[in-house]
Short mmCIF file of C-alpha atoms in Angstrom, two decimals:
data_model
loop_
_atom_site.label_atom_id
_atom_site.label_comp_id
_atom_site.label_asym_id
_atom_site.label_seq_id
_atom_site.Cartn_x
_atom_site.Cartn_y
_atom_site.Cartn_z
CA UNK A 1 -1.48 17.34 -19.27
CA UNK A 2 -0.16 19.67 -21.97
CA UNK A 3 -2.33 22.68 -22.81
CA UNK A 4 -2.63 21.75 -26.51
CA UNK A 5 -3.95 18.28 -25.66
CA UNK A 6 -6.80 19.50 -23.47
CA UNK A 7 -10.28 19.97 -24.85
CA UNK A 8 -12.68 22.72 -23.78
CA UNK A 9 -15.43 22.07 -21.24
CA UNK A 10 -18.57 20.44 -22.62
CA UNK A 11 -22.02 22.04 -22.50
CA UNK A 12 -23.58 21.21 -19.13
CA UNK A 13 -26.13 24.02 -19.10
CA UNK A 14 -28.97 21.54 -18.61
CA UNK A 15 -27.87 21.31 -14.98
CA UNK A 16 -28.73 24.95 -14.28
CA UNK A 17 -31.63 25.64 -11.95
CA UNK A 18 -34.63 27.64 -13.07
CA UNK A 19 -33.48 30.44 -10.76
CA UNK A 20 -30.04 30.50 -12.36
CA UNK A 21 -31.47 30.50 -15.89
CA UNK A 22 -33.56 33.53 -14.98
CA UNK A 23 -30.60 35.61 -13.80
CA UNK A 24 -29.64 38.46 -16.11
CA UNK A 25 -26.61 40.72 -16.04
CA UNK A 26 -27.15 43.33 -13.34
CA UNK A 27 -28.03 46.54 -15.25
CA UNK A 28 -25.47 48.74 -13.53
CA UNK A 29 -22.81 46.01 -13.43
CA UNK A 30 -23.25 45.61 -17.18
CA UNK A 31 -21.68 49.04 -17.60
CA UNK A 32 -18.36 47.64 -16.36
CA UNK A 33 -17.39 46.50 -19.86
CA UNK A 34 -16.78 50.17 -20.77
CA UNK A 35 -14.54 50.95 -17.80
CA UNK A 36 -11.30 50.15 -19.60
CA UNK A 37 -11.99 52.56 -22.44
CA UNK A 38 -9.25 55.26 -22.60
CA UNK A 39 -10.41 58.72 -21.59
CA UNK A 40 -13.81 57.52 -20.43
CA UNK A 41 -15.69 59.92 -18.15
CA UNK A 42 -18.09 57.83 -16.11
CA UNK A 43 -21.20 59.55 -14.82
CA UNK A 44 -23.42 56.45 -14.82
CA UNK A 45 -22.86 54.83 -11.45
CA UNK A 46 -23.49 56.03 -7.91
CA UNK A 47 -19.87 55.73 -6.90
CA UNK A 48 -18.48 58.01 -4.17
CA UNK A 49 -15.34 59.95 -4.84
CA UNK A 50 -12.14 58.06 -3.93
CA UNK A 51 -10.77 61.38 -2.66
CA UNK A 52 -13.21 61.15 0.23
CA UNK A 53 -12.13 57.68 1.37
CA UNK A 54 -10.56 58.21 4.83
CA UNK A 55 -7.60 55.91 4.15
CA UNK A 56 -4.43 57.16 2.49
CA UNK A 57 -3.09 53.62 2.61
CA UNK A 58 -3.49 50.39 4.51
CA UNK A 59 -0.88 47.84 5.39
CA UNK A 60 0.57 45.53 7.97
CA UNK A 61 3.58 43.55 9.04
CA UNK A 62 3.29 40.22 7.24
CA UNK A 63 5.09 37.10 8.38
CA UNK A 64 7.68 35.82 5.96
CA UNK A 65 6.76 32.65 4.01
CA UNK A 66 9.21 30.40 5.89
CA UNK A 67 8.02 31.44 9.35
CA UNK A 68 7.11 27.84 10.23
CA UNK A 69 9.34 24.79 10.03
CA UNK A 70 8.56 22.10 7.46
CA UNK A 71 9.84 19.24 9.61
CA UNK A 72 7.54 17.79 12.26
CA UNK A 73 8.64 17.94 15.87
CA UNK A 74 8.92 14.16 16.10
CA UNK A 75 9.27 12.64 19.55
CA UNK A 76 8.69 15.31 22.19
CA UNK A 77 9.26 15.59 25.88
CA UNK A 78 6.32 15.94 28.23
CA UNK A 79 7.15 19.65 28.59
CA UNK A 80 7.38 20.36 24.87
CA UNK A 81 4.09 22.26 24.97
CA UNK A 82 5.71 24.72 27.36
CA UNK A 83 8.37 25.62 24.83
CA UNK A 84 5.80 25.85 22.06
CA UNK A 85 3.92 28.40 24.12
CA UNK A 86 6.69 30.38 25.81
CA UNK A 87 9.84 29.55 23.89
CA UNK A 88 8.88 31.14 20.59
CA UNK A 89 11.45 33.28 18.83
CA UNK A 90 10.51 36.76 17.67
CA UNK A 91 8.40 36.69 14.53
CA UNK A 92 10.13 37.79 11.35
CA UNK A 93 8.03 40.14 9.27
CA UNK A 94 8.06 42.30 6.18
CA UNK A 95 5.87 45.39 5.87
CA UNK A 96 3.24 45.51 3.12
CA UNK A 97 1.48 48.75 2.17
CA UNK A 98 -1.34 49.43 -0.29
CA UNK A 99 -1.53 53.15 -1.20
CA UNK A 100 -4.72 54.83 -2.33
CA UNK A 101 -3.04 56.13 -5.48
CA UNK A 102 0.05 54.03 -6.38
CA UNK A 103 2.80 55.35 -8.63
CA UNK A 104 2.57 52.44 -11.09
CA UNK A 105 -0.70 51.56 -12.85
CA UNK A 106 -0.29 47.80 -12.41
CA UNK A 107 0.14 47.98 -8.61
CA UNK A 108 -2.68 47.14 -6.24
CA UNK A 109 -4.78 50.26 -5.93
CA UNK A 110 -6.61 51.04 -2.67
CA UNK A 111 -8.88 53.54 -4.43
CA UNK A 112 -10.05 50.75 -6.72
CA UNK A 113 -10.20 48.13 -3.95
CA UNK A 114 -12.46 50.26 -1.75
CA UNK A 115 -14.72 51.39 -4.60
CA UNK A 116 -17.74 49.53 -5.92
CA UNK A 117 -16.17 46.90 -8.12
CA UNK A 118 -16.96 44.01 -10.35
CA UNK A 119 -17.81 40.62 -8.88
CA UNK A 120 -14.64 39.19 -10.40
CA UNK A 121 -12.47 40.93 -7.80
CA UNK A 122 -9.13 42.71 -8.06
CA UNK A 123 -7.28 41.82 -11.29
CA UNK A 124 -3.97 41.25 -9.49
CA UNK A 125 -5.59 38.71 -7.15
CA UNK A 126 -7.43 37.06 -10.05
CA UNK A 127 -4.16 36.71 -11.96
CA UNK A 128 -2.40 35.10 -8.98
CA UNK A 129 -5.28 32.66 -8.48
CA UNK A 130 -5.36 31.68 -12.16
CA UNK A 131 -1.62 30.94 -12.16
CA UNK A 132 -1.92 29.02 -8.90
CA UNK A 133 -4.75 26.85 -10.26
CA UNK A 134 -2.81 26.04 -13.40
CA UNK A 135 0.39 25.09 -11.56
CA UNK A 136 -1.08 23.24 -8.56
CA UNK A 137 -4.47 21.84 -9.60
CA UNK A 138 -3.63 21.24 -13.29
CA UNK A 139 -7.18 21.27 -14.72
CA UNK A 140 -8.05 18.56 -17.23
CA UNK A 141 -9.64 20.91 -19.78
CA UNK A 142 -8.30 23.99 -21.51
CA UNK A 143 -10.77 26.78 -20.69
CA UNK A 144 -11.00 26.37 -16.92
CA UNK A 145 -12.07 29.60 -15.20
CA UNK A 146 -11.94 31.05 -11.70
CA UNK A 147 -14.14 33.50 -9.82
CA UNK A 148 -13.53 35.19 -6.49
CA UNK A 149 -16.16 34.69 -3.78
CA UNK A 150 -16.58 35.43 -0.08
CA UNK A 151 -15.58 32.06 1.36
CA UNK A 152 -16.80 28.52 0.86
CA UNK A 153 -20.07 28.91 2.76
CA UNK A 154 -21.08 31.59 0.30
CA UNK A 155 -19.53 29.53 -2.49
CA UNK A 156 -21.63 26.46 -1.72
CA UNK A 157 -24.79 28.53 -1.33
CA UNK A 158 -24.21 30.08 -4.74
CA UNK A 159 -23.39 26.74 -6.35
CA UNK A 160 -26.39 25.00 -4.82
CA UNK A 161 -28.81 27.71 -5.95
CA UNK A 162 -27.24 27.71 -9.41
CA UNK A 163 -27.74 23.96 -9.80
CA UNK A 164 -30.72 22.86 -7.71
CA UNK A 165 -34.47 23.41 -7.93
CA UNK A 166 -36.80 23.00 -4.93
CA UNK A 167 -37.68 19.35 -4.35
CA UNK A 168 -34.39 18.03 -5.72
CA UNK A 169 -31.87 15.96 -3.80
CA UNK A 170 -28.09 16.12 -3.58
CA UNK A 171 -25.57 13.35 -2.94
CA UNK A 172 -23.14 13.66 -0.06
CA UNK A 173 -21.19 11.64 2.52
CA UNK A 174 -23.35 10.15 5.26
CA UNK A 175 -21.51 12.38 7.75
CA UNK A 176 -20.91 15.89 6.47
CA UNK A 177 -20.64 19.61 7.22
CA UNK A 178 -23.90 20.69 8.93
CA UNK A 179 -23.94 24.25 7.58
CA UNK A 180 -23.90 22.96 4.01
CA UNK A 181 -27.11 21.05 4.67
CA UNK A 182 -28.62 23.91 6.66
CA UNK A 183 -28.31 26.20 3.64
CA UNK A 184 -30.08 23.63 1.41
CA UNK A 185 -33.09 22.58 3.43
CA UNK A 186 -34.93 25.93 3.63
CA UNK A 187 -34.83 25.95 -0.18
CA UNK A 188 -36.41 22.52 -0.42
CA UNK A 189 -33.20 20.65 -1.24
CA UNK A 190 -32.30 17.62 0.89
CA UNK A 191 -29.41 15.14 1.02
CA UNK A 192 -28.99 11.50 0.04
CA UNK A 193 -26.23 10.02 2.23
CA UNK A 194 -23.54 7.79 0.67
CA UNK A 195 -21.64 5.39 2.92
CA UNK A 196 -18.02 6.17 3.74
CA UNK A 197 -14.76 4.38 4.43
CA UNK A 198 -11.22 5.50 5.27
CA UNK A 199 -11.08 7.65 2.09
CA UNK A 200 -14.47 9.28 2.53
CA UNK A 201 -17.27 8.61 0.06
CA UNK A 202 -17.28 5.05 -1.29
CA UNK A 203 -17.44 4.75 -5.07
CA UNK A 204 -19.18 1.35 -4.97
CA UNK A 205 -21.93 2.72 -2.72
CA UNK A 206 -22.32 5.75 -4.96
CA UNK A 207 -22.81 3.56 -8.00
CA UNK A 208 -25.25 1.34 -6.12
CA UNK A 209 -27.43 4.28 -5.08
CA UNK A 210 -27.49 5.72 -8.59
CA UNK A 211 -28.02 2.41 -10.38
CA UNK A 212 -30.86 1.34 -8.09
CA UNK A 213 -32.59 4.73 -7.93
CA UNK A 214 -36.36 4.33 -7.78
CA UNK A 215 -37.93 7.69 -8.52
CA UNK A 216 -41.38 6.63 -7.31
CA UNK A 217 -40.11 5.16 -4.04
CA UNK A 218 -37.77 8.08 -3.38
CA UNK A 219 -40.31 10.71 -4.37
CA UNK A 220 -37.74 12.63 -6.40
CA UNK A 221 -35.66 12.41 -9.53
CA UNK A 222 -32.20 10.91 -9.34
CA UNK A 223 -29.79 13.55 -7.99
CA UNK A 224 -27.62 15.38 -10.49
CA UNK A 225 -25.46 17.24 -7.94
CA UNK A 226 -22.89 15.90 -5.46
CA UNK A 227 -21.49 17.83 -2.50
CA UNK A 228 -18.25 16.38 -1.15
CA UNK A 229 -15.43 17.34 1.22
CA UNK A 230 -12.68 15.04 -0.09
CA UNK A 231 -9.73 16.23 2.03
CA UNK A 232 -9.96 16.69 5.79
CA UNK A 233 -13.46 15.34 5.40
CA UNK A 234 -15.59 17.15 7.92
CA UNK A 235 -16.09 15.57 10.44
CA UNK A 236 -14.09 12.36 9.85
CA UNK A 237 -10.71 13.81 8.80
CA UNK A 238 -10.41 11.32 5.92
CA UNK A 239 -8.38 12.02 2.77
CA UNK A 240 -9.62 10.81 -0.61
CA UNK A 241 -6.82 9.59 -2.85
CA UNK A 242 -6.35 9.89 -6.60
CA UNK A 243 -7.72 6.46 -7.52
CA UNK A 244 -10.92 6.96 -5.55
CA UNK A 245 -11.45 10.41 -7.05
CA UNK A 246 -11.00 9.00 -10.55
CA UNK A 247 -13.55 6.25 -9.80
CA UNK A 248 -16.10 8.74 -8.49
CA UNK A 249 -15.51 11.14 -11.36
CA UNK A 250 -16.07 8.38 -13.93
CA UNK A 251 -19.33 7.42 -12.21
CA UNK A 252 -20.42 11.06 -12.29
CA UNK A 253 -19.69 11.21 -16.01
CA UNK A 254 -21.72 8.03 -16.54
CA UNK A 255 -24.72 9.33 -14.56
CA UNK A 256 -24.28 13.01 -15.51
CA UNK A 257 -23.55 14.34 -12.01
CA UNK A 258 -22.05 17.76 -11.21
CA UNK A 259 -19.42 17.55 -8.44
CA UNK A 260 -19.17 20.45 -5.99
CA UNK A 261 -15.77 19.94 -4.36
CA UNK A 262 -15.63 21.83 -1.05
CA UNK A 263 -11.93 21.66 -0.17
CA UNK A 264 -10.94 24.12 2.60
CA UNK A 265 -8.37 21.71 4.13
CA UNK A 266 -6.62 20.65 0.92
CA UNK A 267 -3.18 21.92 1.95
CA UNK A 268 -3.46 20.51 5.48
CA UNK A 269 -2.80 16.94 4.34
CA UNK A 270 -0.68 14.92 6.78
CA UNK A 271 1.37 11.77 6.95
CA UNK A 272 -0.01 8.82 8.92
CA UNK A 273 0.00 9.23 12.69
CA UNK A 274 2.68 7.33 14.59
CA UNK A 275 2.72 6.90 18.38
CA UNK A 276 5.22 9.03 20.25
CA UNK A 277 7.48 6.04 20.88
CA UNK A 278 7.75 5.44 17.13
CA UNK A 279 8.54 9.01 16.14
CA UNK A 280 12.13 10.04 15.72
CA UNK A 281 13.21 13.60 15.08
CA UNK A 282 16.19 12.39 13.04
CA UNK A 283 14.34 9.73 11.04
CA UNK A 284 13.93 11.69 7.82
CA UNK A 285 15.02 15.05 6.39
CA UNK A 286 12.51 17.78 5.76
CA UNK A 287 10.91 17.51 2.33
CA UNK A 288 11.17 20.32 -0.21
CA UNK A 289 8.22 22.47 -1.23
CA UNK A 290 8.17 20.69 -4.59
CA UNK A 291 7.95 17.34 -2.80
CA UNK A 292 5.20 18.71 -0.55
CA UNK A 293 3.05 19.60 -3.55
CA UNK A 294 3.79 16.32 -5.29
CA UNK A 295 2.63 14.28 -2.28
CA UNK A 296 -0.76 15.97 -2.03
CA UNK A 297 -3.74 13.91 -3.12
CA UNK A 298 -4.84 15.61 -6.38
CA UNK A 299 -8.09 17.51 -6.71
CA UNK A 300 -11.15 16.44 -8.68
CA UNK A 301 -10.26 19.32 -11.03
CA UNK A 302 -7.23 17.39 -12.29
CA UNK A 303 -9.47 14.54 -13.49
CA UNK A 304 -12.16 16.83 -14.84
CA UNK A 305 -11.98 16.82 -18.65
CA UNK A 306 -15.61 17.93 -19.14
CA UNK A 307 -16.00 20.90 -16.79
CA UNK A 308 -18.42 19.15 -14.43
CA UNK A 309 -16.52 20.06 -11.22
CA UNK A 310 -17.18 23.28 -9.30
CA UNK A 311 -14.33 23.55 -6.83
CA UNK A 312 -14.53 25.75 -3.72
CA UNK A 313 -11.32 27.16 -2.23
CA UNK A 314 -10.97 29.53 0.68
CA UNK A 315 -8.21 31.54 2.32
CA UNK A 316 -9.92 31.05 5.70
CA UNK A 317 -7.79 28.10 6.82
CA UNK A 318 -4.50 29.42 5.40
CA UNK A 319 -4.57 33.19 5.98
CA UNK A 320 -7.61 34.35 7.99
CA UNK A 321 -11.32 33.44 8.20
CA UNK A 322 -12.17 37.11 8.73
CA UNK A 323 -10.88 37.94 5.27
CA UNK A 324 -14.08 36.31 3.89
CA UNK A 325 -12.31 35.47 0.67
CA UNK A 326 -12.19 32.42 -1.55
CA UNK A 327 -12.60 31.37 -5.16
CA UNK A 328 -14.37 29.00 -7.53
CA UNK A 329 -12.61 26.84 -10.08
CA UNK A 330 -15.04 25.72 -12.76
CA UNK A 331 -16.07 25.91 -16.41
CA UNK A 332 -16.68 29.32 -18.06
CA UNK A 333 -20.42 28.62 -18.22
CA UNK A 334 -20.71 27.93 -14.49
CA UNK A 335 -18.39 30.86 -13.70
CA UNK A 336 -20.62 33.23 -15.69
CA UNK A 337 -23.79 32.03 -13.92
CA UNK A 338 -22.13 32.25 -10.50
CA UNK A 339 -20.93 35.74 -11.34
CA UNK A 340 -24.48 36.83 -12.23
CA UNK A 341 -25.63 35.69 -8.80
CA UNK A 342 -22.81 37.53 -7.08
CA UNK A 343 -23.65 40.79 -8.85
CA UNK A 344 -26.98 41.01 -7.01
CA UNK A 345 -25.91 39.60 -3.64
CA UNK A 346 -22.39 40.10 -2.28
CA UNK A 347 -21.31 42.10 -5.40
CA UNK A 348 -17.65 41.47 -4.53
CA UNK A 349 -15.61 40.47 -1.48
CA UNK A 350 -14.59 43.26 0.88
CA UNK A 351 -11.98 45.55 -0.63
CA UNK A 352 -9.89 45.70 2.54
CA UNK A 353 -9.51 41.93 2.65
CA UNK A 354 -8.96 41.61 -1.08
CA UNK A 355 -6.27 44.28 -1.19
CA UNK A 356 -4.34 42.97 1.81
CA UNK A 357 -4.39 39.35 0.66
CA UNK A 358 -3.60 40.32 -2.93
CA UNK A 359 -0.64 42.40 -1.74
CA UNK A 360 0.51 39.58 0.54
CA UNK A 361 0.36 36.95 -2.21
CA UNK A 362 1.96 39.10 -4.88
CA UNK A 363 4.73 39.95 -2.40
CA UNK A 364 5.27 36.31 -1.42
CA UNK A 365 4.80 35.16 -5.03
CA UNK A 366 3.93 31.58 -5.93
CA UNK A 367 6.94 29.94 -4.29
CA UNK A 368 6.50 31.94 -1.10
CA UNK A 369 2.84 30.98 -0.75
CA UNK A 370 3.63 27.30 -1.31
CA UNK A 371 6.33 27.53 1.37
CA UNK A 372 3.77 29.10 3.74
CA UNK A 373 1.27 26.32 3.04
CA UNK A 374 3.97 23.70 3.59
CA UNK A 375 4.77 25.18 7.00
CA UNK A 376 1.10 25.26 7.98
CA UNK A 377 0.64 21.60 7.10
CA UNK A 378 3.58 20.75 9.36
CA UNK A 379 2.17 22.80 12.23
CA UNK A 380 -1.21 21.05 12.06
CA UNK A 381 0.52 17.67 11.85
CA UNK A 382 2.34 18.49 15.10
CA UNK A 383 -0.95 19.56 16.68
CA UNK A 384 -2.65 16.32 15.67
CA UNK A 385 0.24 14.25 17.01
CA UNK A 386 0.32 16.13 20.31
CA UNK A 387 -3.45 15.85 20.74
CA UNK A 388 -3.51 12.11 20.18
CA UNK A 389 -0.48 11.75 22.46
CA UNK A 390 -2.55 13.41 25.18
CA UNK A 391 -5.22 10.73 24.76
CA UNK A 392 -2.50 8.08 24.98
CA UNK A 393 -1.45 9.51 28.34
CA UNK A 394 -5.00 9.36 29.71
CA UNK A 395 -6.25 6.11 28.16
CA UNK A 396 -4.90 2.75 27.16
CA UNK A 397 -4.96 2.89 23.35
CA UNK A 398 -5.08 -0.49 21.68
CA UNK A 399 -4.09 -0.57 18.03
CA UNK A 400 -6.61 -2.56 15.98
CA UNK A 401 -7.87 -2.87 12.40
CA UNK A 402 -11.45 -1.89 11.62
CA UNK A 403 -13.51 -4.85 10.47
CA UNK A 404 -16.74 -3.28 9.23
CA UNK A 405 -18.56 -0.10 8.37
CA UNK A 406 -16.79 3.16 7.62
CA UNK A 407 -13.61 2.05 9.38
CA UNK A 408 -13.20 -1.30 7.65
CA UNK A 409 -9.50 -1.80 6.96
CA UNK A 410 -8.51 1.34 8.89
CA UNK A 411 -5.96 1.63 11.64
CA UNK A 412 -8.22 2.13 14.67
CA UNK A 413 -7.24 3.10 18.20
CA UNK A 414 -9.61 1.68 20.82
CA UNK A 415 -9.52 3.55 24.14
CA UNK A 416 -10.06 1.91 27.51
CA UNK A 417 -9.38 3.31 31.01
CA UNK A 418 -5.96 2.99 32.57
CA UNK A 419 -5.75 1.66 36.14
CA UNK A 420 -5.92 4.42 38.75
CA UNK A 421 -4.45 2.54 41.69
CA UNK A 422 -6.51 1.21 44.59
CA UNK A 423 -9.09 3.94 44.15
CA UNK A 424 -10.25 2.64 40.79
CA UNK A 425 -13.92 1.82 40.66
CA UNK A 426 -14.98 -1.80 40.43
CA UNK A 427 -18.07 -0.88 38.44
CA UNK A 428 -16.28 -1.34 35.14
CA UNK A 429 -13.28 -3.24 33.87
CA UNK A 430 -9.96 -1.67 32.92
CA UNK A 431 -10.36 -3.32 29.55
CA UNK A 432 -13.77 -1.77 28.82
CA UNK A 433 -13.63 0.00 25.48
CA UNK A 434 -15.08 3.46 25.90
CA UNK A 435 -14.46 4.90 22.45
CA UNK A 436 -12.36 4.51 19.32
CA UNK A 437 -10.98 6.73 16.58
CA UNK A 438 -9.01 6.73 13.35
CA UNK A 439 -6.24 9.37 13.37
CA UNK A 440 -7.09 12.01 10.76
CA UNK A 441 -4.86 12.30 7.70
CA UNK A 442 -5.81 15.92 6.98
CA UNK A 443 -7.75 18.80 8.43
CA UNK A 444 -8.40 19.93 11.98
CA UNK A 445 -10.64 17.37 13.67
CA UNK A 446 -10.58 14.10 15.60
CA UNK A 447 -13.78 12.09 15.01
CA UNK A 448 -14.42 9.60 17.80
CA UNK A 449 -17.01 6.86 18.08
CA UNK A 450 -18.32 6.18 21.56
CA UNK A 451 -18.88 2.59 22.67
CA UNK A 452 -22.06 3.24 24.62
CA UNK A 453 -23.04 -0.41 24.33
CA UNK A 454 -20.63 -0.86 27.25
CA UNK A 455 -22.41 1.72 29.40
CA UNK A 456 -24.31 0.27 32.40
CA UNK A 457 -27.60 2.02 31.51
CA UNK A 458 -27.68 1.01 27.86
CA UNK A 459 -30.73 -1.24 28.37
CA UNK A 460 -32.80 1.52 29.91
CA UNK A 461 -35.07 3.83 27.92
CA UNK A 462 -33.49 7.27 28.34
CA UNK A 463 -35.29 10.48 27.42
CA UNK A 464 -32.19 11.66 25.60
CA UNK A 465 -29.31 9.79 24.02
CA UNK A 466 -26.21 8.87 25.95
CA UNK A 467 -24.31 10.95 23.41
CA UNK A 468 -26.07 14.12 24.51
CA UNK A 469 -25.93 13.20 28.19
CA UNK A 470 -22.16 12.80 28.04
CA UNK A 471 -21.77 15.87 25.83
CA UNK A 472 -23.64 17.96 28.41
CA UNK A 473 -21.45 16.73 31.26
CA UNK A 474 -18.27 17.48 29.30
CA UNK A 475 -19.53 20.97 28.45
CA UNK A 476 -20.48 21.64 32.08
CA UNK A 477 -16.95 20.57 33.07
CA UNK A 478 -15.50 23.25 30.82
CA UNK A 479 -14.80 21.63 27.44
CA UNK A 480 -17.02 22.29 24.43
CA UNK A 481 -16.98 19.70 21.65
CA UNK A 482 -19.43 18.97 18.82
CA UNK A 483 -22.08 16.23 19.17
CA UNK A 484 -21.91 13.72 16.35
CA UNK A 485 -25.55 13.84 15.33
CA UNK A 486 -25.02 17.40 14.08
CA UNK A 487 -23.12 15.91 11.14
CA UNK A 488 -25.61 13.21 10.07
CA UNK A 489 -26.66 13.82 6.47
CA UNK A 490 -30.10 12.27 6.98
CA UNK A 491 -30.81 14.02 10.30
CA UNK A 492 -31.43 10.70 12.03
CA UNK A 493 -30.60 11.05 15.71
CA UNK A 494 -28.75 7.89 16.72
CA UNK A 495 -30.22 5.49 19.25
CA UNK A 496 -28.94 5.41 22.81
CA UNK A 497 -26.22 2.87 21.99
CA UNK A 498 -24.57 5.00 19.34
CA UNK A 499 -22.68 8.24 19.54
CA UNK A 500 -19.89 10.31 18.04
CA UNK A 501 -18.03 13.49 18.89
CA UNK A 502 -16.01 15.83 16.67
CA UNK A 503 -13.15 17.41 18.58
CA UNK A 504 -11.01 20.17 17.09
CA UNK A 505 -7.26 20.38 17.76
CA UNK A 506 -6.72 23.44 15.54
CA UNK A 507 -7.05 26.46 17.80
CA UNK A 508 -6.37 25.93 21.51
CA UNK A 509 -2.88 26.34 22.93
CA UNK A 510 -0.99 23.15 23.74
CA UNK A 511 -1.54 23.28 27.51
CA UNK A 512 -5.26 23.83 26.93
CA UNK A 513 -5.40 20.85 24.59
CA UNK A 514 -3.77 18.75 27.26
CA UNK A 515 -6.14 20.06 29.95
CA UNK A 516 -9.15 19.43 27.71
CA UNK A 517 -8.20 15.78 27.23
CA UNK A 518 -7.72 15.40 30.99
CA UNK A 519 -11.21 16.80 31.59
CA UNK A 520 -12.66 14.58 28.85
CA UNK A 521 -10.96 11.58 30.47
CA UNK A 522 -12.25 12.33 33.95
CA UNK A 523 -15.84 12.99 32.85
CA UNK A 524 -15.96 10.00 30.52
CA UNK A 525 -14.62 7.60 33.16
CA UNK A 526 -17.14 8.84 35.69
CA UNK A 527 -19.92 8.61 33.11
CA UNK A 528 -19.15 4.96 32.40
CA UNK A 529 -19.22 4.22 36.15
CA UNK A 530 -22.83 5.37 36.45
CA UNK A 531 -25.54 2.78 36.94
#
């Protein structure tokens, strides 16, 4: 959309919470507007002398942008994990250094980075982010703004407090990120779950909930805020496409909803999973970085022509979680209110992290960062493929199509035990379905649904759910995974016949992933043999 054809964001200030309306410019931070005045001698703030900072410079050896291949490994031998672990070539790096007092005024300045600063962050980093948003996200209105924050957990907390009053409700997927809900509930804000399918939140269910809202029966006004994880949906791993996002955005315009788009896995979008036997290393050439960007499902920001989307981005999944650095993309009005909150809480992200990441990104430049993101997406695709291949080695995976619920129309893999020779127990059939899953199309997690209705003790009245009983046994055997009920938006603990687990394939080394699946297989088989 050409810049001259885009309108400015509309006035959505009626969505601000009473707390946000009450925020004023921090008295000392308000002095910052004078800092650019030539020859200014500042004696107003309690800033220590930069000369006493014990760092002459900071730096590191940064990997080059094309450190990772952009072509998936394809079909692999059973020992491929060995070469991934021990056959790595020496990393190629370039040094980056941030001096305390640089020779050029426009260079990243350690003295400035480590000083008390404004909540907008380092100008060089802000400039890179603004250019990145314009090129990649392509906002649908002309005055889109950005604001640096300390990661998406802080970003959501700020957004929620800026928008919500105690006693209000928010809309979200019926399975969602637990920490997002944990930050709401102490402030008297609870969630209204919306049913999901293979693309995450369903637009028809969203419309139904909003259209049929009964304020008296619900005990609250109709929600005016939505929290969504549209890519790498946590925990399901679903990816919401352009058409679905447009449908949901139009509904939010109709019902005057603000969308908070929490998107930490946006650049970890993947192609559909194919079994090892169907993968071929020579089947297709590696795509270019331009093609990589073009294939990504667009953000809500691209469809936002009114400024009703507050997007949360983080460098945690692409550079380092410990950097505690991310950014908002939103309208100028929301950016200003979010900035006021930051002035009296975090003030600004850590100067060490800001300076290093700013220097890294300005060294790599836009094309280098896109190449880095492209390589990361390929690495996580290989991890997902390897992880699911491990399940295929331990279980018989039957390819089916989901018929109902969240997986209706999805490609579903139903897992049943493989024969183990003469020693196999007769207490259950080889064809007994123990669990099923839909391969994720983005993110870092495999979300599996347990078929506890096939467990021998399902008709009993257990003191705890079968989900937690099995989870405990798996943990005691040496593998820690996440129980599904953690992610329920309405906090309802499932009955004994239901259960889910979220299993991450993002961090462990390949041999450990393989070992973990073997342990999961052994414990699960034994669990289903119990009377």
